[in-house]
Amino acid sequence: MRILLLCHAFNSLSQRVHAELRAAGHEVSVELDISDEVTAEAVKLFQPDAVVAPFLKRKIPEDVFATVPCLIVHPGPPGDRGPAALDWAVLAGEHEWGVSIIQATAELDGGPVLASRTFPMRPGRKSSLYRLEVTEAAVAALFEALQKIERGEPGDPPPPGRWRDPVSPTARRIGWTSDNTLTVLNKIRSADGFPGVIDEIAGREVRLFNAWIEPELTGDPGTLLALCHGAVCRATVDGAVWIGHMKEAGERPFKRRATAVLGKAVAELPELPIDSDPEKGRGPICYREIGAVGVLEFDFYNGAMSTEDCRALLAAYQQATRRPTRVIVLAGGSDFWSNGMDLNAIEAADSPPDESWDNIRAIDEIAEAVIRTTSHLTVSAIGGNAAAGGVFLALAADEVWARSGVVLNPHYKNMGNLYGSEYWTYLLPKRVGEDGIAAVMGHRLPMLAAEAESLNLIDRVGPGNRADFDRFVAAEAQSLSEADFDVRLKTKTERRARDEAERPLQAYRDAELERMRMNFYGFDPSYHVARFRLVRRSPHAWTPLYLAHHRARVGGK
Ligand code: COA
């Protein structure tokens, strides 16, 4: 089919749908929802068999849905209507939720239901549920709905349901002296990643993101208790929560670490070290051992790894290499494995070029430590999406396994044509050969795990369900630690020595960083402009041609 994706932004779900539809052989083009006229023009140019809206904030114009079937992905079960379906579900602590594919009509979310799926709810951020459960359910339901459209079958009339407006700030306002820990968490999670719960801390109005439970500390409800790796701990009536990120209006209206936003107001609080014990869970890094396998999880918010994050991860990795285990699994985080440098922290810095320079070198240190590891076999287990430097960091391990369903963006082009580092000039040709480099780096499109495997970018694709993937990784890592372990370790050590003799790692790093220095400090401001736009979530004025093929064909913009 010829399918036009109409989206507010080319977000994770839109990227996944785009990649899945292409993999299934459909001809796909994308139009960002800029105005009704532009949408109508896109339909005229592309003449699609169906319009699919994976992430849309407005109604589809009548002259469009009257001429072509338009399928809306709604993150709620049949009958649920309104723009904040998932917010309400998290806030209410629903046990089960769903996704519906609704055919667009004049009534918003009120058209026939072509397909739907349900899933058990997991305690987690709205954005995390969206990137995992909602995305998996949406893809499955969408394919069923498209088959119905192809066969000319109508959808079912929507069951009686209810319309719900956006959640008002008062419905989510936290009563620090009345709400228990679970209620506080649900309120914050229901608004995370957007728009954040409005709260007042130290006399300032802030929006809260990235909250998790503190296992031990308690205090007078509402008081601030401690700091840990940029997060602030605040007491509730029956415990305490950590708040990792905040946003405030003003000069830097984007998410930053809580301590960076609150500054002097929290400077006197005691600083607790990151505790990677899985039982304590204090901070974003967690280490556990299963037999001869050490599993290192690093759940940095939005997959963004700041200079401090990288230093903490390097220390945890070095610690893991000193353990009497045989295999180290780099497991990343729940939603993202890694998205490379922390562009928000860079944007907030007094000197973004200097902070970029520090950040890229700190990531390189991790990549180098992994590449140089000769005590263990290493595995990158990509269970969440990864982009840019995050993908290339994963390649530093001996084995790279990905959950089927993750979306990889293995290129730096979308960030103002960054050259990139993380030793990609050493790691990538070894995997894909010199000829394969352009296939990976030369485009700007997201890629599914299966495509990455077919290009040899990764070694294996594991199950799509996250819990199944974690079990797959645990079992396969265990067998790596048994079968031929000594032979494999010896072969790897010898190969590394040969590579080093041929061209030292330092030479790759120096050459990459020379190019990065030009990106950060040089004449061309593209990287700084792209970063400014990404962290501020600037709206699009047109659809880039690498997405809008229908416009590329006629030479439009
Ligand atoms: N630093 C800081 N924040 C980042 C980030 C990074 N490297 N990568 C993604 N994010 C944030 C986004 O700003 C967004 O923030 P929000 O929660 O305030 O909305 C959030 O992560 C989710 O990103 P979004 O783009 O909405 O979701 P997605 O799943 O569609 O992500 C990406 C697509 C990752 C491809 C896109 O965000 C991206 O290109 N990121 C930059 C990658 C990069 O260039 N890294 C630096 C070079 S090493």
PDB file of N, CA, C and O in Angstrom, residues 403-464:
ATOM      1  N   ARG A 403      16.662  -6.170  21.261  1.00  0.00           N
ATOM      2  CA  ARG A 403      15.262  -6.623  21.322  1.00  0.00           C
ATOM      3  C   ARG A 403      14.624  -6.307  19.977  1.00  0.00           C
ATOM      4  O   ARG A 403      14.815  -5.218  19.437  1.00  0.00           O
ATOM      5  N   SER A 404      13.877  -7.279  19.424  1.00  0.00           N
ATOM      6  CA  SER A 404      13.195  -6.961  18.175  1.00  0.00           C
ATOM      7  C   SER A 404      12.137  -5.928  18.549  1.00  0.00           C
ATOM      8  O   SER A 404      11.434  -6.104  19.538  1.00  0.00           O
ATOM      9  N   GLY A 405      12.069  -4.851  17.840  1.00  0.00           N
ATOM     10  CA  GLY A 405      11.136  -3.789  18.239  1.00  0.00           C
ATOM     11  C   GLY A 405      11.875  -2.532  18.669  1.00  0.00           C
ATOM     12  O   GLY A 405      11.290  -1.466  18.676  1.00  0.00           O
ATOM     13  N   VAL A 406      13.174  -2.644  19.002  1.00  0.00           N
ATOM     14  CA  VAL A 406      13.857  -1.386  19.313  1.00  0.00           C
ATOM     15  C   VAL A 406      14.102  -0.632  18.015  1.00  0.00           C
ATOM     16  O   VAL A 406      14.211  -1.228  16.934  1.00  0.00           O
ATOM     17  N   VAL A 407      14.124   0.673  18.142  1.00  0.00           N
ATOM     18  CA  VAL A 407      14.414   1.528  17.003  1.00  0.00           C
ATOM     19  C   VAL A 407      15.810   2.114  17.204  1.00  0.00           C
ATOM     20  O   VAL A 407      16.091   2.693  18.251  1.00  0.00           O
ATOM     21  N   LEU A 408      16.653   1.911  16.205  1.00  0.00           N
ATOM     22  CA  LEU A 408      18.016   2.438  16.291  1.00  0.00           C
ATOM     23  C   LEU A 408      18.160   3.590  15.295  1.00  0.00           C
ATOM     24  O   LEU A 408      17.650   3.524  14.182  1.00  0.00           O
ATOM     25  N   ASN A 409      18.844   4.626  15.726  1.00  0.00           N
ATOM     26  CA  ASN A 409      19.183   5.732  14.818  1.00  0.00           C
ATOM     27  C   ASN A 409      20.707   5.817  14.760  1.00  0.00           C
ATOM     28  O   ASN A 409      21.314   6.665  15.410  1.00  0.00           O
ATOM     29  N   PRO A 410      21.329   4.905  13.972  1.00  0.00           N
ATOM     30  CA  PRO A 410      22.786   4.817  14.004  1.00  0.00           C
ATOM     31  C   PRO A 410      23.444   5.842  13.083  1.00  0.00           C
ATOM     32  O   PRO A 410      24.090   5.497  12.096  1.00  0.00           O
ATOM     33  N   HIS A 411      23.285   7.091  13.404  1.00  0.00           N
ATOM     34  CA  HIS A 411      23.872   8.158  12.588  1.00  0.00           C
ATOM     35  C   HIS A 411      23.872   9.438  13.407  1.00  0.00           C
ATOM     36  O   HIS A 411      23.132   9.570  14.370  1.00  0.00           O
ATOM     37  N   TYR A 412      24.718  10.363  13.023  1.00  0.00           N
ATOM     38  CA  TYR A 412      24.815  11.627  13.754  1.00  0.00           C
ATOM     39  C   TYR A 412      24.260  12.781  12.924  1.00  0.00           C
ATOM     40  O   TYR A 412      24.261  13.917  13.353  1.00  0.00           O
ATOM     41  N   LYS A 413      23.813  12.455  11.704  1.00  0.00           N
ATOM     42  CA  LYS A 413      23.475  13.524  10.765  1.00  0.00           C
ATOM     43  C   LYS A 413      22.394  14.461  11.285  1.00  0.00           C
ATOM     44  O   LYS A 413      22.430  15.660  11.020  1.00  0.00           O
ATOM     45  N   ASN A 414      21.404  13.878  12.012  1.00  0.00           N
ATOM     46  CA  ASN A 414      20.291  14.730  12.430  1.00  0.00           C
ATOM     47  C   ASN A 414      20.690  15.724  13.509  1.00  0.00           C
ATOM     48  O   ASN A 414      19.930  16.629  13.827  1.00  0.00           O
ATOM     49  N   MET A 415      21.847  15.544  14.108  1.00  0.00           N
ATOM     50  CA  MET A 415      22.305  16.507  15.107  1.00  0.00           C
ATOM     51  C   MET A 415      23.321  17.442  14.446  1.00  0.00           C
ATOM     52  O   MET A 415      24.489  17.516  14.821  1.00  0.00           O
ATOM     53  N   GLY A 416      22.831  18.170  13.429  1.00  0.00           N
ATOM     54  CA  GLY A 416      23.669  19.173  12.770  1.00  0.00           C
ATOM     55  C   GLY A 416      24.913  18.582  12.135  1.00  0.00           C
ATOM     56  O   GLY A 416      25.978  19.199  12.169  1.00  0.00           O
ATOM     57  N   ASN A 417      24.777  17.387  11.558  1.00  0.00           N
ATOM     58  CA  ASN A 417      25.906  16.755  10.868  1.00  0.00           C
ATOM     59  C   ASN A 417      27.141  16.572  11.733  1.00  0.00           C
ATOM     60  O   ASN A 417      28.272  16.729  11.268  1.00  0.00           O
ATOM     61  N   LEU A 418      26.930  16.218  12.998  1.00  0.00           N
ATOM     62  CA  LEU A 418      28.064  15.894  13.868  1.00  0.00           C
ATOM     63  C   LEU A 418      28.883  14.792  13.200  1.00  0.00           C
ATOM     64  O   LEU A 418      28.312  13.867  12.627  1.00  0.00           O
ATOM     65  N   TYR A 419      30.197  14.869  13.342  1.00  0.00           N
ATOM     66  CA  TYR A 419      31.031  13.804  12.775  1.00  0.00           C
ATOM     67  C   TYR A 419      30.901  12.538  13.617  1.00  0.00           C
ATOM     68  O   TYR A 419      30.823  11.424  13.102  1.00  0.00           O
ATOM     69  N   GLY A 420      30.870  12.705  14.935  1.00  0.00           N
ATOM     70  CA  GLY A 420      30.728  11.552  15.828  1.00  0.00           C
ATOM     71  C   GLY A 420      32.070  11.033  16.318  1.00  0.00           C
ATOM     72  O   GLY A 420      33.105  11.258  15.678  1.00  0.00           O
ATOM     73  N   SER A 421      32.027  10.366  17.471  1.00  0.00           N
ATOM     74  CA  SER A 421      33.260   9.772  18.007  1.00  0.00           C
ATOM     75  C   SER A 421      32.923   8.371  18.527  1.00  0.00           C
ATOM     76  O   SER A 421      32.376   7.578  17.770  1.00  0.00           O
ATOM     77  N   GLU A 422      33.211   8.081  19.800  1.00  0.00           N
ATOM     78  CA  GLU A 422      32.954   6.740  20.357  1.00  0.00           C
ATOM     79  C   GLU A 422      33.694   5.663  19.554  1.00  0.00           C
ATOM     80  O   GLU A 422      33.233   4.536  19.469  1.00  0.00           O
ATOM     81  N   TYR A 423      34.808   6.033  18.935  1.00  0.00           N
ATOM     82  CA  TYR A 423      35.623   5.069  18.172  1.00  0.00           C
ATOM     83  C   TYR A 423      34.841   4.427  17.037  1.00  0.00           C
ATOM     84  O   TYR A 423      35.126   3.290  16.648  1.00  0.00           O
ATOM     85  N   TRP A 424      33.859   5.134  16.463  1.00  0.00           N
ATOM     86  CA  TRP A 424      33.067   4.507  15.406  1.00  0.00           C
ATOM     87  C   TRP A 424      33.920   4.199  14.184  1.00  0.00           C
ATOM     88  O   TRP A 424      33.653   3.234  13.453  1.00  0.00           O
ATOM     89  N   THR A 425      34.968   5.000  13.966  1.00  0.00           N
ATOM     90  CA  THR A 425      35.786   4.748  12.764  1.00  0.00           C
ATOM     91  C   THR A 425      36.596   3.451  12.912  1.00  0.00           C
ATOM     92  O   THR A 425      37.073   2.897  11.924  1.00  0.00           O
ATOM     93  N   TYR A 426      36.749   2.987  14.153  1.00  0.00           N
ATOM     94  CA  TYR A 426      37.406   1.692  14.395  1.00  0.00           C
ATOM     95  C   TYR A 426      36.363   0.567  14.400  1.00  0.00           C
ATOM     96  O   TYR A 426      36.550  -0.485  13.788  1.00  0.00           O
ATOM     97  N   LEU A 427      35.247   0.827  15.085  1.00  0.00           N
ATOM     98  CA  LEU A 427      34.272  -0.244  15.338  1.00  0.00           C
ATOM     99  C   LEU A 427      33.390  -0.564  14.128  1.00  0.00           C
ATOM    100  O   LEU A 427      33.100  -1.728  13.852  1.00  0.00           O
ATOM    101  N   LEU A 428      32.949   0.462  13.418  1.00  0.00           N
ATOM    102  CA  LEU A 428      31.950   0.231  12.369  1.00  0.00           C
ATOM    103  C   LEU A 428      32.496  -0.570  11.183  1.00  0.00           C
ATOM    104  O   LEU A 428      31.870  -1.558  10.764  1.00  0.00           O
ATOM    105  N   PRO A 429      33.681  -0.188  10.634  1.00  0.00           N
ATOM    106  CA  PRO A 429      34.180  -0.974   9.492  1.00  0.00           C
ATOM    107  C   PRO A 429      34.416  -2.434   9.845  1.00  0.00           C
ATOM    108  O   PRO A 429      34.237  -3.317   8.999  1.00  0.00           O
ATOM    109  N   LYS A 430      34.801  -2.718  11.090  1.00  0.00           N
ATOM    110  CA  LYS A 430      35.005  -4.117  11.485  1.00  0.00           C
ATOM    111  C   LYS A 430      33.710  -4.908  11.364  1.00  0.00           C
ATOM    112  O   LYS A 430      33.710  -6.107  11.140  1.00  0.00           O
ATOM    113  N   ARG A 431      32.582  -4.230  11.551  1.00  0.00           N
ATOM    114  CA  ARG A 431      31.287  -4.918  11.508  1.00  0.00           C
ATOM    115  C   ARG A 431      30.689  -4.937  10.106  1.00  0.00           C
ATOM    116  O   ARG A 431      30.197  -5.973   9.671  1.00  0.00           O
ATOM    117  N   VAL A 432      30.697  -3.788   9.451  1.00  0.00           N
ATOM    118  CA  VAL A 432      29.941  -3.707   8.189  1.00  0.00           C
ATOM    119  C   VAL A 432      30.849  -3.604   6.969  1.00  0.00           C
ATOM    120  O   VAL A 432      30.357  -3.572   5.837  1.00  0.00           O
ATOM    121  N   GLY A 433      32.173  -3.535   7.188  1.00  0.00           N
ATOM    122  CA  GLY A 433      33.098  -3.369   6.072  1.00  0.00           C
ATOM    123  C   GLY A 433      33.069  -1.929   5.579  1.00  0.00           C
ATOM    124  O   GLY A 433      32.146  -1.169   5.887  1.00  0.00           O
ATOM    125  N   GLU A 434      34.095  -1.569   4.796  1.00  0.00           N
ATOM    126  CA  GLU A 434      34.186  -0.180   4.313  1.00  0.00           C
ATOM    127  C   GLU A 434      32.954   0.172   3.487  1.00  0.00           C
ATOM    128  O   GLU A 434      32.426   1.280   3.564  1.00  0.00           O
ATOM    129  N   ASP A 435      32.466  -0.813   2.708  1.00  0.00           N
ATOM    130  CA  ASP A 435      31.320  -0.535   1.827  1.00  0.00           C
ATOM    131  C   ASP A 435      30.030  -0.305   2.609  1.00  0.00           C
ATOM    132  O   ASP A 435      29.123   0.374   2.134  1.00  0.00           O
ATOM    133  N   GLY A 436      29.948  -0.909   3.794  1.00  0.00           N
ATOM    134  CA  GLY A 436      28.705  -0.799   4.559  1.00  0.00           C
ATOM    135  C   GLY A 436      28.576   0.511   5.329  1.00  0.00           C
ATOM    136  O   GLY A 436      27.489   0.826   5.836  1.00  0.00           O
ATOM    137  N   ILE A 437      29.672   1.265   5.390  1.00  0.00           N
ATOM    138  CA  ILE A 437      29.649   2.470   6.226  1.00  0.00           C
ATOM    139  C   ILE A 437      28.576   3.447   5.738  1.00  0.00           C
ATOM    140  O   ILE A 437      27.798   3.981   6.526  1.00  0.00           O
ATOM    141  N   ALA A 438      28.532   3.650   4.417  1.00  0.00           N
ATOM    142  CA  ALA A 438      27.559   4.610   3.886  1.00  0.00           C
ATOM    143  C   ALA A 438      26.128   4.163   4.171  1.00  0.00           C
ATOM    144  O   ALA A 438      25.250   4.990   4.464  1.00  0.00           O
ATOM    145  N   ALA A 439      25.898   2.837   4.118  1.00  0.00           N
ATOM    146  CA  ALA A 439      24.533   2.323   4.354  1.00  0.00           C
ATOM    147  C   ALA A 439      24.081   2.649   5.772  1.00  0.00           C
ATOM    148  O   ALA A 439      22.889   2.817   6.032  1.00  0.00           O
ATOM    149  N   VAL A 440      25.036   2.747   6.693  1.00  0.00           N
ATOM    150  CA  VAL A 440      24.667   3.032   8.075  1.00  0.00           C
ATOM    151  C   VAL A 440      24.692   4.537   8.345  1.00  0.00           C
ATOM    152  O   VAL A 440      23.724   5.114   8.856  1.00  0.00           O
ATOM    153  N   MET A 441      25.799   5.171   7.994  1.00  0.00           N
ATOM    154  CA  MET A 441      25.997   6.580   8.388  1.00  0.00           C
ATOM    155  C   MET A 441      25.370   7.564   7.406  1.00  0.00           C
ATOM    156  O   MET A 441      25.158   8.725   7.738  1.00  0.00           O
ATOM    157  N   GLY A 442      25.120   7.090   6.176  1.00  0.00           N
ATOM    158  CA  GLY A 442      24.764   8.028   5.119  1.00  0.00           C
ATOM    159  C   GLY A 442      23.290   8.390   5.058  1.00  0.00           C
ATOM    160  O   GLY A 442      22.867   9.115   4.177  1.00  0.00           O
ATOM    161  N   HIS A 443      22.475   7.862   5.954  1.00  0.00           N
ATOM    162  CA  HIS A 443      21.061   8.224   5.895  1.00  0.00           C
ATOM    163  C   HIS A 443      20.613   8.737   7.255  1.00  0.00           C
ATOM    164  O   HIS A 443      21.351   8.680   8.225  1.00  0.00           O
ATOM    165  N   ARG A 444      19.397   9.214   7.314  1.00  0.00           N
ATOM    166  CA  ARG A 444      18.908   9.819   8.548  1.00  0.00           C
ATOM    167  C   ARG A 444      17.732   9.060   9.116  1.00  0.00           C
ATOM    168  O   ARG A 444      17.060   9.546  10.002  1.00  0.00           O
ATOM    169  N   LEU A 445      17.460   7.888   8.577  1.00  0.00           N
ATOM    170  CA  LEU A 445      16.230   7.202   8.959  1.00  0.00           C
ATOM    171  C   LEU A 445      16.436   6.223  10.108  1.00  0.00           C
ATOM    172  O   LEU A 445      17.508   5.655  10.266  1.00  0.00           O
ATOM    173  N   PRO A 446      15.376   6.017  10.907  1.00  0.00           N
ATOM    174  CA  PRO A 446      15.452   5.008  11.954  1.00  0.00           C
ATOM    175  C   PRO A 446      15.466   3.607  11.361  1.00  0.00           C
ATOM    176  O   PRO A 446      14.976   3.386  10.248  1.00  0.00           O
ATOM    177  N   MET A 447      15.998   2.673  12.120  1.00  0.00           N
ATOM    178  CA  MET A 447      16.198   1.307  11.630  1.00  0.00           C
ATOM    179  C   MET A 447      15.707   0.327  12.699  1.00  0.00           C
ATOM    180  O   MET A 447      15.926   0.554  13.887  1.00  0.00           O
ATOM    181  N   LEU A 448      15.055  -0.742  12.281  1.00  0.00           N
ATOM    182  CA  LEU A 448      14.664  -1.783  13.231  1.00  0.00           C
ATOM    183  C   LEU A 448      15.852  -2.709  13.508  1.00  0.00           C
ATOM    184  O   LEU A 448      16.787  -2.774  12.713  1.00  0.00           O
ATOM    185  N   ALA A 449      15.748  -3.457  14.605  1.00  0.00           N
ATOM    186  CA  ALA A 449      16.839  -4.365  14.967  1.00  0.00           C
ATOM    187  C   ALA A 449      17.130  -5.350  13.835  1.00  0.00           C
ATOM    188  O   ALA A 449      18.285  -5.664  13.554  1.00  0.00           O
ATOM    189  N   ALA A 450      16.075  -5.844  13.164  1.00  0.00           N
ATOM    190  CA  ALA A 450      16.278  -6.855  12.109  1.00  0.00           C
ATOM    191  C   ALA A 450      17.114  -6.284  10.968  1.00  0.00           C
ATOM    192  O   ALA A 450      17.985  -6.964  10.407  1.00  0.00           O
ATOM    193  N   GLU A 451      16.861  -5.015  10.608  1.00  0.00           N
ATOM    194  CA  GLU A 451      17.643  -4.406   9.532  1.00  0.00           C
ATOM    195  C   GLU A 451      19.099  -4.229   9.982  1.00  0.00           C
ATOM    196  O   GLU A 451      20.037  -4.463   9.210  1.00  0.00           O
ATOM    197  N   ALA A 452      19.269  -3.828  11.255  1.00  0.00           N
ATOM    198  CA  ALA A 452      20.628  -3.662  11.788  1.00  0.00           C
ATOM    199  C   ALA A 452      21.367  -4.998  11.755  1.00  0.00           C
ATOM    200  O   ALA A 452      22.556  -5.058  11.451  1.00  0.00           O
ATOM    201  N   GLU A 453      20.640  -6.078  12.029  1.00  0.00           N
ATOM    202  CA  GLU A 453      21.281  -7.404  11.992  1.00  0.00           C
ATOM    203  C   GLU A 453      21.659  -7.774  10.554  1.00  0.00           C
ATOM    204  O   GLU A 453      22.734  -8.284  10.295  1.00  0.00           O
ATOM    205  N   SER A 454      20.762  -7.433   9.606  1.00  0.00           N
ATOM    206  CA  SER A 454      21.061  -7.803   8.221  1.00  0.00           C
ATOM    207  C   SER A 454      22.273  -7.024   7.684  1.00  0.00           C
ATOM    208  O   SER A 454      22.962  -7.480   6.789  1.00  0.00           O
ATOM    209  N   LEU A 455      22.532  -5.850   8.268  1.00  0.00           N
ATOM    210  CA  LEU A 455      23.713  -5.072   7.855  1.00  0.00           C
ATOM    211  C   LEU A 455      24.959  -5.481   8.646  1.00  0.00           C
ATOM    212  O   LEU A 455      26.012  -4.888   8.475  1.00  0.00           O
ATOM    213  N   ASN A 456      24.806  -6.435   9.575  1.00  0.00           N
ATOM    214  CA  ASN A 456      25.897  -6.853  10.478  1.00  0.00           C
ATOM    215  C   ASN A 456      26.252  -5.808  11.513  1.00  0.00           C
ATOM    216  O   ASN A 456      27.303  -5.883  12.144  1.00  0.00           O
ATOM    217  N   LEU A 457      25.398  -4.812  11.651  1.00  0.00           N
ATOM    218  CA  LEU A 457      25.664  -3.774  12.658  1.00  0.00           C
ATOM    219  C   LEU A 457      25.543  -4.380  14.053  1.00  0.00           C
ATOM    220  O   LEU A 457      26.270  -4.018  14.964  1.00  0.00           O
ATOM    221  N   ILE A 458      24.586  -5.293  14.224  1.00  0.00           N
ATOM    222  CA  ILE A 458      24.442  -6.002  15.486  1.00  0.00           C
ATOM    223  C   ILE A 458      24.510  -7.506  15.196  1.00  0.00           C
ATOM    224  O   ILE A 458      24.385  -7.924  14.043  1.00  0.00           O
ATOM    225  N   ASP A 459      24.680  -8.303  16.260  1.00  0.00           N
ATOM    226  CA  ASP A 459      24.879  -9.734  16.061  1.00  0.00           C
ATOM    227  C   ASP A 459      23.601 -10.548  16.119  1.00  0.00           C
ATOM    228  O   ASP A 459      23.435 -11.504  15.378  1.00  0.00           O
ATOM    229  N   ARG A 460      22.706 -10.176  17.061  1.00  0.00           N
ATOM    230  CA  ARG A 460      21.524 -11.019  17.246  1.00  0.00           C
ATOM    231  C   ARG A 460      20.306 -10.177  17.588  1.00  0.00           C
ATOM    232  O   ARG A 460      20.423  -9.108  18.190  1.00  0.00           O
ATOM    233  N   VAL A 461      19.138 -10.705  17.219  1.00  0.00           N
ATOM    234  CA  VAL A 461      17.878 -10.062  17.584  1.00  0.00           C
ATOM    235  C   VAL A 461      17.148 -10.986  18.554  1.00  0.00           C
ATOM    236  O   VAL A 461      16.977 -12.172  18.266  1.00  0.00           O
ATOM    237  N   GLY A 462      16.751 -10.449  19.705  1.00  0.00           N
ATOM    238  CA  GLY A 462      16.047 -11.243  20.712  1.00  0.00           C
ATOM    239  C   GLY A 462      14.559 -10.939  20.717  1.00  0.00           C
ATOM    240  O   GLY A 462      14.085 -10.114  19.924  1.00  0.00           O
ATOM    241  N   PRO A 463      13.798 -11.593  21.591  1.00  0.00           N
ATOM    242  CA  PRO A 463      12.333 -11.434  21.604  1.00  0.00           C
ATOM    243  C   PRO A 463      11.889  -9.976  21.783  1.00  0.00           C
ATOM    244  O   PRO A 463      12.609  -9.178  22.383  1.00  0.00           O
ATOM    245  N   GLY A 464      10.696  -9.672  21.284  1.00  0.00           N
ATOM    246  CA  GLY A 464      10.180  -8.299  21.338  1.00  0.00           C
ATOM    247  C   GLY A 464       9.665  -7.892  22.708  1.00  0.00           C
ATOM    248  O   GLY A 464       9.736  -6.729  23.087  1.00  0.00           O
TER     249      GLY A 464
END
